[in-house]
Amino acid sequence: MATKPSIPKGTRDFSADIIVKRDFIFGTIKEVFKLYGYQPIETPAMENLSTLMGKYGEEGERLIFRILNSGDFVETFREKDKADLTEAWNLFISRINKVGLSKVNFIELVKSYQDKNDRISKLMFNYFFTNMKVIQSFILKNKNHNNSSFIKYLNQYRFPHLLKLLERSILNKTELLKGFSEKGLRYDLTVPFARYVVQHHGEITLPFKRYQIQPVWRGDNPQKGRYREFYQCDADVIGSTSILNEYELIRIVDDVFTKLGIEITIKINNRKVLTALSEYIGEPDKIIEMTVAIDKISKIGFDDVIKELKNKGISDAAIEKLTPILLMKGNTRSKLEGLSVFLSNSLVGEKGLQELETLISLLENANILSEIELDLTLARGLNYYTGAIIEVKSKTIDIGSLCGGGRYDNLTEFFGLKNMSGVGISFGADRIFDVLTKMNSFQLTKKQVADFLVFNLGKEFIPTYLKINNLLHKRGLSSEVFPDHSEYKKQLAYAKSKNITYAIIIRNAELEKNELNLLNLITDENKKILMRDIDSFNFSG
Amino acid sequence: MATKPSIPKGTRDFSADIIVKRDFIFGTIKEVFKLYGYQPIETPAMENLSTLMGKYGEEGERLIFRILNSGDFVETFREKDKADLTEAWNLFISRINKVGLSKVNFIELVKSYQDKNDRISKLMFNYFFTNMKVIQSFILKNKNHNNSSFIKYLNQYRFPHLLKLLERSILNKTELLKGFSEKGLRYDLTVPFARYVVQHHGEITLPFKRYQIQPVWRGDNPQKGRYREFYQCDADVIGSTSILNEYELIRIVDDVFTKLGIEITIKINNRKVLTALSEYIGEPDKIIEMTVAIDKISKIGFDDVIKELKNKGISDAAIEKLTPILLMKGNTRSKLEGLSVFLSNSLVGEKGLQELETLISLLENANILSEIELDLTLARGLNYYTGAIIEVKSKTIDIGSLCGGGRYDNLTEFFGLKNMSGVGISFGADRIFDVLTKMNSFQLTKKQVADFLVFNLGKEFIPTYLKINNLLHKRGLSSEVFPDHSEYKKQLAYAKSKNITYAIIIRNAELEKNELNLLNLITDENKKILMRDIDSFNFSG
């Protein structure tokens, strides 16, 4: 009868030793967010599908986990179906009442359902179409009678038949989804943030600087380092167009990774420059194809990017114009200058370059420890960026992006609020965890404070054990009494498995002298101390 | 086009001021858990339905949020259906091959599907039953031929027909659920904990003391103070039967509420005593009905409990025996003595009373600040308790249970692991939040450290603003530069809305003297300090 226990693929259990490490990462990020005046918000795990849909592209949308409506949803759906058909039928009957009994009128009426796309109209059309002959013969036989006998006939013989047909009809996918699911799990923190800003518009003061550290869920195919449940750590400012915000976010990135001890390169780009580039090469309509392709340059290399550009229908002339720009070398300053030559005729290009110039000037005077690199091939797939684009890579470990973000001008427009420019970054806790693991950097998370196990070596000592335990608790020191009177060895193994610092051992010998045995489990050092000294003894972790 | 933004009913957005208060509660609970040697675990939001089902009773199960399988689930389901039918068909054919062609054999074979309850067997039975005459006439006509012509006939004419029927057949609710949903959202933290213990049995050392603070989801009808997404804060020990664990959990409860400043009564009871009571009154089979009814005594009163007991079919004689026990007054000691008279002939009763006696003796010597009350009417609905039952109420604010728990002997048995007794408690953060709000106790959460807004009063000052900002950050003080050069009033309003302590104001006048204006926004006090003193100035929150 026992169920072999497991968890859904792509999800994880976390044990204490992993949680300590993850909390070190979350804590570091949170601390820096707070230092810069960002305030936390939390949003529900479930969002309405209407909030989530139309924001992530077809690809992303497929990955949203949908939640079944609660309650007896199949029953509810069937009931609604029946009610819909009854309503449609009543309308049909009232129309017959209006147009009067005749073959032509009836056919016209049935035809009016032909072009409608809803389930009920389709069903009615098919039903009458299939049964047209029988019904027409009724009309012919009864043409001298009035309408009411026809309506009686329809109500009595045809409607029950139709209802049965409806019950038996197979629901298609869209219908099922509509009836069964109106909520989905949070896919990222950006769309819920936009929804939050619009929904709470009256309560928040602009610019609104928020951070949010919560899990998101994506039905991605699980693979190494990719999970179906993972945390995002986002900071965004909304309601300010100042480049000081981009500057501040990059400082945050620099601070976080400095605190974590990870050397990074911060790549920056600007979506307006990409727009200008697509215009400069004469392919303004292909900007998405162009950016998606050049975004892959670090993964698949220059030659394959050129191939992909060709495949996407970008002309040879355009590729020729693009090539020297993609291959542009040199430092950020010289790249900026080079670009301004190419894009000198473009208004949007000028604007983008000016934004980049402002940001880079601020950063040059900022004592940033990370390397800053202008990378024109950086696009970050996401279509909602409109200005700065930012991405962070480890300098020593090749593992993909550790953090990314950018400016978006239109995100709240989805929810009816215009002219709210925002800029944000998102840290990937799992990747950072992997980098720190590979760097063997988690010694940072070792505990600073000693903790204790009071060994349970006999029922008669329990009052003493509990007293010692309480005294340690009063000092704010973590301590526990082993609950069962059991072998010394077993209790020692327990203490070691929990990485406990000190064992406290009290038997008759100690009790008689009012002292206790303090065994340091790390150094194996053994000390006797008087019980009354427990209040003031200097333990160290 | 704009979607009016909202969130699913029963869920909540949390803003910074609420999060600070909630974190105060979570932080207090966590700190105490750690003090007693409990270690954190985290489990996924989604669990397999096989983990969740059969654990919460019919009522609870209805409230589990189910997650739709990702991908093209209708298609997948249909494909699986087809594969299942094909497999069943092949087995059917191989059986015909074995038994040989005859009317009797064929009928026998078809009959073997009659009692099976799965969708495919039912379909096959119905199909052959409906088409029996045609098939039998084939058998009669071909009885001189060998089996292979019959099999050919079945494969060629009958199987395609059956497949079509399958496609048209209506999925019932259970089938739909199976095909569409295999995962559900976490309903509590206890079942995932039991699953965790079994799944990670080899990695954990017993007794295993874990705490877990995570949200759970229930499709309850939202009402005041009840949400569809809410946090539970659980601590459990598994793998030890010692009453020291119950004692420790009650100490934890006492510590947490003392730290939170909430006066409480801790009610305790024992399931074994309830079992003995049901035997004593002669209704051992009605223990659930009895406990459910008497559990309501504080809500609906004694008379209505008696009515409910009658309605549940508990005899008048039983109710008469139960009445004096329910009405027993006096302190915990005298109640225990009274009970031991009633239950002196019951083994399970003796055991329960002994457990209570041990626990109460430990508590009497423990300097517990909370009131401890033996409450025989305490049952806490949940059927999995087997020993101690604990519940916590506020002494001053009538709001229901703030915390509850008990001992369960069989929880991991669901997952195939026997003899793992556990005991745990669960804090309800939302109720505690409401109590602290009503007590006006959140002044405790006021910030201890000053924070700063550097006013942005001109582009020319930005390098200075950024410098000051950095110096404050280096001191670990939260500070931000207002990103846009805008009106003084607007920036002041921003600072006030964020409850920022200090405004830093620098214009030409200040810059010339290398000083800054420090405006305390709480006291309205204004100070001039030298910029170089920012490193050492004594700010206070």
XYZ file of C-alpha atoms in Angstrom, chain A residues 286 288-297 300-314 319:
27
model
C 14.099 42.204 -38.563
C 14.134 40.743 -33.281
C 15.702 38.175 -35.605
C 18.895 40.220 -35.648
C 19.162 40.575 -31.869
C 18.203 36.961 -31.194
C 20.929 35.836 -33.588
C 23.717 38.123 -32.378
C 22.795 37.378 -28.758
C 24.127 33.877 -29.383
C 27.584 34.990 -30.515
C 27.752 29.519 -31.064
C 30.442 31.822 -32.453
C 30.564 34.452 -35.164
C 30.244 32.123 -38.174
C 27.097 30.423 -36.929
C 25.558 33.789 -36.089
C 26.112 34.855 -39.701
C 24.468 31.607 -40.843
C 21.498 32.217 -38.588
C 21.179 35.818 -39.820
C 21.032 34.487 -43.378
C 18.500 31.835 -42.420
C 16.308 34.482 -40.877
C 16.202 36.263 -44.223
C 18.591 39.099 -43.456
C 25.216 41.295 -42.963
